[in-house]
GROMACS .gro file of C-alpha atoms in nm:
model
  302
    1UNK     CA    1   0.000   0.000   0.000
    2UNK     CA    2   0.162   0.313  -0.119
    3UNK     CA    3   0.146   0.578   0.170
    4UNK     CA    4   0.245   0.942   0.249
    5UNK     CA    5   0.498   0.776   0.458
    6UNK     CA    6   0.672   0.611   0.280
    7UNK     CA    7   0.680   0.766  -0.072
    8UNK     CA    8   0.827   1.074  -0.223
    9UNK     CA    9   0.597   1.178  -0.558
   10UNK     CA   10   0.714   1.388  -0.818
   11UNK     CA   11   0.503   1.558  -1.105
   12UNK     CA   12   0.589   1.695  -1.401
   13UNK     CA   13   0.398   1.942  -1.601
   14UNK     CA   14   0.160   2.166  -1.396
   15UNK     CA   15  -0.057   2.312  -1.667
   16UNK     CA   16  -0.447   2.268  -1.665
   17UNK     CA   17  -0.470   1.914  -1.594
   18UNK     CA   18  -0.188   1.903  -1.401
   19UNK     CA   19  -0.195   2.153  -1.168
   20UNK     CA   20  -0.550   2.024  -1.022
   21UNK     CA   21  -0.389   1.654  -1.029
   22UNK     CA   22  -0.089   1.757  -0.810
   23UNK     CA   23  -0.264   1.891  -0.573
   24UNK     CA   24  -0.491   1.641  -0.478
   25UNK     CA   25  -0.153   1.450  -0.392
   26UNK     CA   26  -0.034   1.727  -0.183
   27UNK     CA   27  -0.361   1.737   0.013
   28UNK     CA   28  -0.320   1.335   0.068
   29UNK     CA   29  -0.009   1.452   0.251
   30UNK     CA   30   0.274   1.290   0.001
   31UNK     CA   31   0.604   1.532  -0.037
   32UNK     CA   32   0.569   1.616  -0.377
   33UNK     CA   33   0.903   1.716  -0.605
   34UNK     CA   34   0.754   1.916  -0.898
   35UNK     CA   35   0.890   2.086  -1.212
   36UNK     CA   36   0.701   2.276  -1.526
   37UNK     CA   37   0.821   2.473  -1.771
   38UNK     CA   38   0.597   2.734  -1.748
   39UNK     CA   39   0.475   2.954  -1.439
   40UNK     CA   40   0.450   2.791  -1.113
   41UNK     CA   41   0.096   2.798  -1.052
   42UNK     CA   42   0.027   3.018  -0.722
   43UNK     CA   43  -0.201   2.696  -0.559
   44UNK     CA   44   0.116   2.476  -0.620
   45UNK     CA   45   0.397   2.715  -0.531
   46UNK     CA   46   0.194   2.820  -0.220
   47UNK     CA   47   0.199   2.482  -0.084
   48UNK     CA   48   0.404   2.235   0.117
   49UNK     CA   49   0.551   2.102  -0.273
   50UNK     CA   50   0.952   2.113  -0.380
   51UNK     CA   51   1.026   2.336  -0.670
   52UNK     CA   52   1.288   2.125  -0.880
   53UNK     CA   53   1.513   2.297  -1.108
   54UNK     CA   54   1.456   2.039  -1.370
   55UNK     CA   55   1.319   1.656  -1.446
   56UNK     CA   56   1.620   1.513  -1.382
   57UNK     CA   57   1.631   1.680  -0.983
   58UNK     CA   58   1.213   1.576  -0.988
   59UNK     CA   59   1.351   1.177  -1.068
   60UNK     CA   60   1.682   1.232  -0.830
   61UNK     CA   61   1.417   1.256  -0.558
   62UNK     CA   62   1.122   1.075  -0.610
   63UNK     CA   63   1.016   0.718  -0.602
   64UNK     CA   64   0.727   0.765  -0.839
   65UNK     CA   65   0.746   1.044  -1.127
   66UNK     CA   66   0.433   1.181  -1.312
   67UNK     CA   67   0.428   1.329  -1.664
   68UNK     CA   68   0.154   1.554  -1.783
   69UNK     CA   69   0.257   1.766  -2.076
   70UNK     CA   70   0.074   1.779  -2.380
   71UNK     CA   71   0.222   1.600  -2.623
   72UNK     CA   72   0.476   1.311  -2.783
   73UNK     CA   73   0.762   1.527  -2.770
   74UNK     CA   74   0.675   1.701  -2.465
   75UNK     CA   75   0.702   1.362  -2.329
   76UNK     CA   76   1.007   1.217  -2.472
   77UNK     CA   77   1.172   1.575  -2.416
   78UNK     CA   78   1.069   1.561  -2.025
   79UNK     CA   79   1.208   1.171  -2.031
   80UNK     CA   80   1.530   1.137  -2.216
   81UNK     CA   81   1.693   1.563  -2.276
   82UNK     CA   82   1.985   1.578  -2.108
   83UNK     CA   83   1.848   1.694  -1.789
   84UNK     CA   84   1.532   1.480  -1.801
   85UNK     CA   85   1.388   1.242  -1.606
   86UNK     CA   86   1.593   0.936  -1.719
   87UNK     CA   87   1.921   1.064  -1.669
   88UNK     CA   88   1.784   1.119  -1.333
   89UNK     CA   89   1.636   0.784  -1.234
   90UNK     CA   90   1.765   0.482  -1.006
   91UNK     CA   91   1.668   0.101  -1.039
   92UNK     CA   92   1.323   0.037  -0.858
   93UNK     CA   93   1.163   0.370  -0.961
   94UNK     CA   94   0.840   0.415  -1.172
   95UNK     CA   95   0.790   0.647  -1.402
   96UNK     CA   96   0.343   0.737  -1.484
   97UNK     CA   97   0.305   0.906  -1.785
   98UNK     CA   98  -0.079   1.092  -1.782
   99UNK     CA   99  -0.021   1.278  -2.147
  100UNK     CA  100  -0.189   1.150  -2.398
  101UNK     CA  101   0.051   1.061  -2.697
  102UNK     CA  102   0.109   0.838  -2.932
  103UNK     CA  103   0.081   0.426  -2.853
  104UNK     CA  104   0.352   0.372  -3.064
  105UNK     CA  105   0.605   0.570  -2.892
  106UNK     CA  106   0.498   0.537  -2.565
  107UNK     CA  107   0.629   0.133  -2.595
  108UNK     CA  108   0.955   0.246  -2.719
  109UNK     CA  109   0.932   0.515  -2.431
  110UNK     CA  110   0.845   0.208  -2.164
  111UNK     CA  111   1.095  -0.026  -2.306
  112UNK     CA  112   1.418   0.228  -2.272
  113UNK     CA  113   1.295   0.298  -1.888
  114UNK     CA  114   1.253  -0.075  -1.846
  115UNK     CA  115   1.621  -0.082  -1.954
  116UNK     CA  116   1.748   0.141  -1.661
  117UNK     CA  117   1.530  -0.128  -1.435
  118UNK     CA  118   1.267   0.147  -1.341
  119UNK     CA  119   0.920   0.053  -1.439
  120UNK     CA  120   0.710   0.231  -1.679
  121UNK     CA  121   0.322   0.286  -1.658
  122UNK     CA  122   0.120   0.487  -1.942
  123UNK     CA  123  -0.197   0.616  -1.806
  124UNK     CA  124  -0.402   0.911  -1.998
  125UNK     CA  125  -0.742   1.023  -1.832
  126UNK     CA  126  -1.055   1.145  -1.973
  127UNK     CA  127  -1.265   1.417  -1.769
  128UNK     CA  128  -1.099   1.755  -1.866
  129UNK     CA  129  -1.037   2.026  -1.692
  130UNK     CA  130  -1.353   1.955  -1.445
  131UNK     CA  131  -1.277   1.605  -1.400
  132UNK     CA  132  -0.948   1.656  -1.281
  133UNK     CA  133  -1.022   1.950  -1.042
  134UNK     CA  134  -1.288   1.733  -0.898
  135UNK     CA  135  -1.098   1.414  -0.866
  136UNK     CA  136  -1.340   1.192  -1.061
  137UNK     CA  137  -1.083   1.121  -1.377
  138UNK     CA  138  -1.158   0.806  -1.601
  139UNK     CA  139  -0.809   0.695  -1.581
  140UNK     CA  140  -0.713   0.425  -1.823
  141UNK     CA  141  -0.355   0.198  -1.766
  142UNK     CA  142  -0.112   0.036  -1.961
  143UNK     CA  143   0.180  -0.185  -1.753
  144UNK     CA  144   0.245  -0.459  -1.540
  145UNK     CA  145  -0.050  -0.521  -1.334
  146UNK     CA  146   0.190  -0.506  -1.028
  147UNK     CA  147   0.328  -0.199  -1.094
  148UNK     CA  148  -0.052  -0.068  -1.127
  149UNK     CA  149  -0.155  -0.235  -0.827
  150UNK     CA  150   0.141  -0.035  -0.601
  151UNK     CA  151   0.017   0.281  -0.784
  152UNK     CA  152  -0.333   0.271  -0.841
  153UNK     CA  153  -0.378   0.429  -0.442
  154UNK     CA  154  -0.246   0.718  -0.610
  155UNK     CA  155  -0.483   0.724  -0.893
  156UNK     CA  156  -0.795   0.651  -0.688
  157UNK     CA  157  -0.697   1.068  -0.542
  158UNK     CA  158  -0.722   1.183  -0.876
  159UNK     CA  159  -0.960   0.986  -1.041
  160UNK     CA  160  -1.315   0.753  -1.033
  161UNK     CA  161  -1.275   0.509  -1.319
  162UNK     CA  162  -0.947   0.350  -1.310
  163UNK     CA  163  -0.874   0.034  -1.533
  164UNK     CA  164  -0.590  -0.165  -1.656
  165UNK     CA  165  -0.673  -0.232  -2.028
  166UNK     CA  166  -0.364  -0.410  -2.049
  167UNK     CA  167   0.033  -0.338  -2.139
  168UNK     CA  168   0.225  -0.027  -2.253
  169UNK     CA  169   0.067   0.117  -2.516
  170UNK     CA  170  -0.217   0.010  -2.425
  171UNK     CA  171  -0.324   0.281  -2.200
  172UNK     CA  172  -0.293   0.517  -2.488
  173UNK     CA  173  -0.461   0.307  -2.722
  174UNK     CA  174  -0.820   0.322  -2.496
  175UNK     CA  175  -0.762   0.716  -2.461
  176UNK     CA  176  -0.750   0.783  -2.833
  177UNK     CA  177  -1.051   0.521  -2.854
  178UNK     CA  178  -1.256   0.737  -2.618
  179UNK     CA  179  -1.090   1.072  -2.826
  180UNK     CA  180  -1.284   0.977  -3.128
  181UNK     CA  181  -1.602   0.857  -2.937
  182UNK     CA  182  -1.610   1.170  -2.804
  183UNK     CA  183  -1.549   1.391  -3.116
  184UNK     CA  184  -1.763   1.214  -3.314
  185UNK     CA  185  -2.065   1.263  -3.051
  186UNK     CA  186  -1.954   1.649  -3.003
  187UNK     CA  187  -2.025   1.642  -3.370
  188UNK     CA  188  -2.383   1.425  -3.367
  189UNK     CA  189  -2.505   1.644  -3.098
  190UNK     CA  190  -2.397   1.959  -3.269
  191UNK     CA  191  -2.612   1.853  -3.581
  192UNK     CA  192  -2.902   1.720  -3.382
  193UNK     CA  193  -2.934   2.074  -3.224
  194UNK     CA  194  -2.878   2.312  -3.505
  195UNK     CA  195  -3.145   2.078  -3.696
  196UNK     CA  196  -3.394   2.124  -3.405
  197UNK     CA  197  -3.318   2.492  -3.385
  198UNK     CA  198  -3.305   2.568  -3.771
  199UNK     CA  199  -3.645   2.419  -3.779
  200UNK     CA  200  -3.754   2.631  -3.529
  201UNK     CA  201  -3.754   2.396  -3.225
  202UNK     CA  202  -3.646   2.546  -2.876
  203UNK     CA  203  -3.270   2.377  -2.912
  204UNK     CA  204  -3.211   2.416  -2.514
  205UNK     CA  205  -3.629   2.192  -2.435
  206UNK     CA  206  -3.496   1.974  -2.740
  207UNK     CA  207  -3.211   1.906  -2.593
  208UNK     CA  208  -3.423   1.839  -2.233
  209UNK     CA  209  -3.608   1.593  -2.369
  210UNK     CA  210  -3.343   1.402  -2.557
  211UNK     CA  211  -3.171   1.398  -2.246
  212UNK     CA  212  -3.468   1.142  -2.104
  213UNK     CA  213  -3.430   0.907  -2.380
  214UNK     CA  214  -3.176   0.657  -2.552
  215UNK     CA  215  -2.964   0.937  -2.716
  216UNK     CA  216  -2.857   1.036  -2.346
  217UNK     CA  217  -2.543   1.128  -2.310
  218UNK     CA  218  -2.255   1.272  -2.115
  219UNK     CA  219  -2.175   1.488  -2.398
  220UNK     CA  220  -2.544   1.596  -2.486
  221UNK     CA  221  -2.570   1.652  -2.122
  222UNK     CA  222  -2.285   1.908  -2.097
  223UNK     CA  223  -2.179   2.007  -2.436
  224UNK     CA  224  -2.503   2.028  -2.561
  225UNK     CA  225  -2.545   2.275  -2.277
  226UNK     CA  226  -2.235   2.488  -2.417
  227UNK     CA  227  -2.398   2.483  -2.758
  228UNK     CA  228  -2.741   2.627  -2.637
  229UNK     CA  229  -2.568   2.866  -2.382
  230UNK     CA  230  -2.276   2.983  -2.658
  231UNK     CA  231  -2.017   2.930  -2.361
  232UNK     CA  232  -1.683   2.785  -2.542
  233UNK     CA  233  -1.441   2.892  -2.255
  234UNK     CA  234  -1.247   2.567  -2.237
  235UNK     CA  235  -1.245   2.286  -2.081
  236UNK     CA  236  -1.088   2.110  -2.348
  237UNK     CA  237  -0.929   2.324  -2.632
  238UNK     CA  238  -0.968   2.215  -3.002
  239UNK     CA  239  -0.626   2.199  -3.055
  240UNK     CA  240  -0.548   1.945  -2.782
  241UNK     CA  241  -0.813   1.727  -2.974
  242UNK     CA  242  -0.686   1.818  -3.301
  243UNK     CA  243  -0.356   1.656  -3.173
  244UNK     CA  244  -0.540   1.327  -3.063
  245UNK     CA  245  -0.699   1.247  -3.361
  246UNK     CA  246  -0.417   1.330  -3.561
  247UNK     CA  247  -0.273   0.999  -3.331
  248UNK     CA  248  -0.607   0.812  -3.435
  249UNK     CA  249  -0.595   0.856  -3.835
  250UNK     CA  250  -0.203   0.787  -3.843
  251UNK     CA  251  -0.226   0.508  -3.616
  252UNK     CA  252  -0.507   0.378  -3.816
  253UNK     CA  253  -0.301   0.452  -4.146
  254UNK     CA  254  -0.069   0.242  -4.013
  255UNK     CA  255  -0.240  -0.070  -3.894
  256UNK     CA  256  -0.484  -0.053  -4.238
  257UNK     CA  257  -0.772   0.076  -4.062
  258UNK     CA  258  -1.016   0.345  -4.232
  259UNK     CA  259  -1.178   0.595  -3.972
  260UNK     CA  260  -1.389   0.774  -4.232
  261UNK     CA  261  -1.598   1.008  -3.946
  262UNK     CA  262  -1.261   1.060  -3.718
  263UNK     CA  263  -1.125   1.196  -4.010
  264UNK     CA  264  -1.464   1.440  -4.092
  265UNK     CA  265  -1.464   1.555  -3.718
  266UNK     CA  266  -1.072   1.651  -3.800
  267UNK     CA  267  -1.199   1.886  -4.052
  268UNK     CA  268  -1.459   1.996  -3.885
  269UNK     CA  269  -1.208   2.127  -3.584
  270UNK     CA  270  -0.971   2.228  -3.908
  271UNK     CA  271  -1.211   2.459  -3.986
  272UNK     CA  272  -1.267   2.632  -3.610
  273UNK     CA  273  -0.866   2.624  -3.618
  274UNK     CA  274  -0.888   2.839  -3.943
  275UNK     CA  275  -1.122   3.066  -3.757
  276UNK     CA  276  -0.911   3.131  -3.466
  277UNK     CA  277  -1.071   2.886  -3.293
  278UNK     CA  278  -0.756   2.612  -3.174
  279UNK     CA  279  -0.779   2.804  -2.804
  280UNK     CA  280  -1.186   2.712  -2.777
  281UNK     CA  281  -1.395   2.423  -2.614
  282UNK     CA  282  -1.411   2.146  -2.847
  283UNK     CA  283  -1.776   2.151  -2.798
  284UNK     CA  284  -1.741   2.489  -3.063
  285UNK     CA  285  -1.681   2.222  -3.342
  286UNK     CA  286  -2.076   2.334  -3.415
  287UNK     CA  287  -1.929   2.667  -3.483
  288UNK     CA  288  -1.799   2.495  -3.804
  289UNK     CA  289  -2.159   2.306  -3.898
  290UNK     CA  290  -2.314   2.661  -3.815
  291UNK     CA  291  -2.097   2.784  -4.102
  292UNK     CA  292  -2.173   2.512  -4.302
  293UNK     CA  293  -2.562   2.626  -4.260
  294UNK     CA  294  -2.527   2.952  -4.244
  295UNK     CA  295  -2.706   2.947  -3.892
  296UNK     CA  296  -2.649   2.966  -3.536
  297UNK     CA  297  -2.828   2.765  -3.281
  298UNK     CA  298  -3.031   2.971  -3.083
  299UNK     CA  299  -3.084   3.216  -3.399
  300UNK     CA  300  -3.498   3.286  -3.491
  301UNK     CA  301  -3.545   3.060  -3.800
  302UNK     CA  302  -3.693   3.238  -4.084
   0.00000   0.00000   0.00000
C-alpha cells in the first residue's frame, strides 16, 4: 500500500490538468518534487511542494514520477533531454506518464525505462479540466499489473474510473478510442441541435427531452449545454483534440484501418482552427456546422 509515509511523488507538467492533479496529492499529505516549464501555478507554489530545477532533480528525488505535458515530444523531451527524467532515475523507480501521446512511442518510451530497471506505466485520463479538479478522472492503464496495483492508491486521489486495459501502449490506445467517441458525438449532438433549432424547435427543451431518452449522453448533457448557452471557454481546447486524432488517423493509417468520421470531425475542428478557434472548447466544433448552414443555434429561424 503506497502511503504518504513512505513515498516521495514527483510531477511533471503543472498546466491545466496538471496543476489540479498535483494537488490532490499534496492534500493526501505525500512530499511532492515538482517541475514545469511554465509559471508555477500560485495553488502549487503556495503549498508544502519542492520546486525542482529540472526533471532530472524531480527523478533524483522521487520514487514515483508523473508526466503531464501535452504531447509526444513534450514527453520524450521531459524523459530522455539531457536533464530529463531518465538521466535522473535509479533502479526500482516508476515512471506514470498521464499525457496522452502516441501508442507507438509510448512502448519504445516504456521499453528504454525498463532498460534502466525502473518501471514504466502509461496512463491518460478522460474528464478535462472539471474532472481533474474534482478528482473523478476516467483513468485508463497500460503496464504490469503489479506496478498498477502499487500505484493505483495514487490514482484513486485523482480519479473515479481507473482500469488496466492491459500493457504499454495500451493505456494510450483506450484514450484515443474514447478521443474519437467523443469527437464524433460532439459532432452528432452539434447537428441534432442546429437541426432542431433551424427548424424552429427550442434547441435548449430539445435538448431536455433528448436527455430522457436513448440518445442520453454525457456529452449531450454538458456540451449540448455549451452549444445552447454559446459558452466555449475551455475545458478542453480544439487543438489538444486536433492533436489526438491526428494519433487516431495515423495510427489507423498504419495498422490498415479506415476511420472515415474521425477523419470528418478533424476537418470539422480544421475549420474552427482556421477561424481562430484552436484556443476554444471542443464543444465549438458546431461553430464549423453553423458555417456550413449559415445558422447559429439559438438564432430565430426564418
Amino acid at each position: 500500500m503506497t502511503t504518504p509515509q513512505d513515498t516521495r511523488i514527483g510531477f511533471i507538467g503543472l498546466g491545466i490538468m496538471g496543476t489540479p492533479m498535483a494537488g490532490h496529492l499534496i492534500a493526501a499529505g505525500y512530499p511532492l518534487f515538482v517541475h514545469t516549464l511554465g509559471k508555477m501555478p500560485e495553488s502549487i507554489a503556495g503549498s508544502a511542494c519542492t520546486p525542482c530545477v529540472s526533471a532530472r532533480a524531480v527523478a533524483e528525488r522521487a520514487d514515483i514520477v508523473f508526466l503531464m505535458v501535452p504531447d509526444t515530444p513534450d514527453v520524450e523531451a521531459a524523459l530522455f533531454a539531457e536533464t530529463g527524467v531518465a538521466s535522473g532515475l535509479s533502479k526500482g523507480k516508476v515512471v506514470v506518464d498521464m499525457s496522452s501521446i502516441s501508442p507507438i512511442a509510448t512502448k519504445e518510451f516504456a521499453r528504454k525505462v525498463n532498460a534502466l530497471g525502473c518501471d514504466y506505466l502509461d496512463a491518460p485520463v478522460s474528464g478535462g479540466e472539471v474532472g481533474a479538479k474534482n478528482a473523478t478522472l476516467s483513468i485508463m492503464v497500460g503496464g504490469d499489473e503489479a506496478v498498477f496495483e502499487r500505484v493505483k492508491p495514487l490514482f484513486s486521489l485523482m480519479g473515479r474510473n481507473i482500469t488496466r486495459v492491459g500493457a504499454n501502449g495500451d493505456g494510450q490506445t483506450a484514450k484515443v478510442a474514447n478521443q474519437i467517441i467523443v469527437a464524433l458525438t460532439i459532432e452528432a449532438v452539434g447537428e441534432a441541435l442546429l437541426f432542431a433549432s433551424r427548424a424552429g424547435a427550442d434547441p435548449a427543451r430539445v435538448r431536455e427531452a433528448l436527455m430522457g431518452g436513448f440518445a442520453s449522453s454525457k456529452i449531450l448533457e454538458v456540451h449540448g449545454d455549451r452549444m445552447v448557452k454559446r459558452t466555449f471557454d475551455p475545458g478542453f481546447r480544439i487543438e489538444l483534440h486536433q492533436k489526438d486524432l491526428n494519433l487516431a488517423l495515423s495510427s489507423a493509417r498504419a495498422l490498415g484501418v479506415s476511420l472515415p468520421n474521425t477523419a470528418t470531425a478533424q476537418e470539422l475542428f480544421n475549420s474552427c482552427a482556421a477561424h481562430g478557434g484552436k484556443a476554444w472548447d471542443h464543444s465549438a466544433m458546431v461553430r464549423a456546422l453553423e458555417k456550413l448552414a449559415n445558422f447559429e443555434i439559438g438564432q430565430k429561424a426564418p
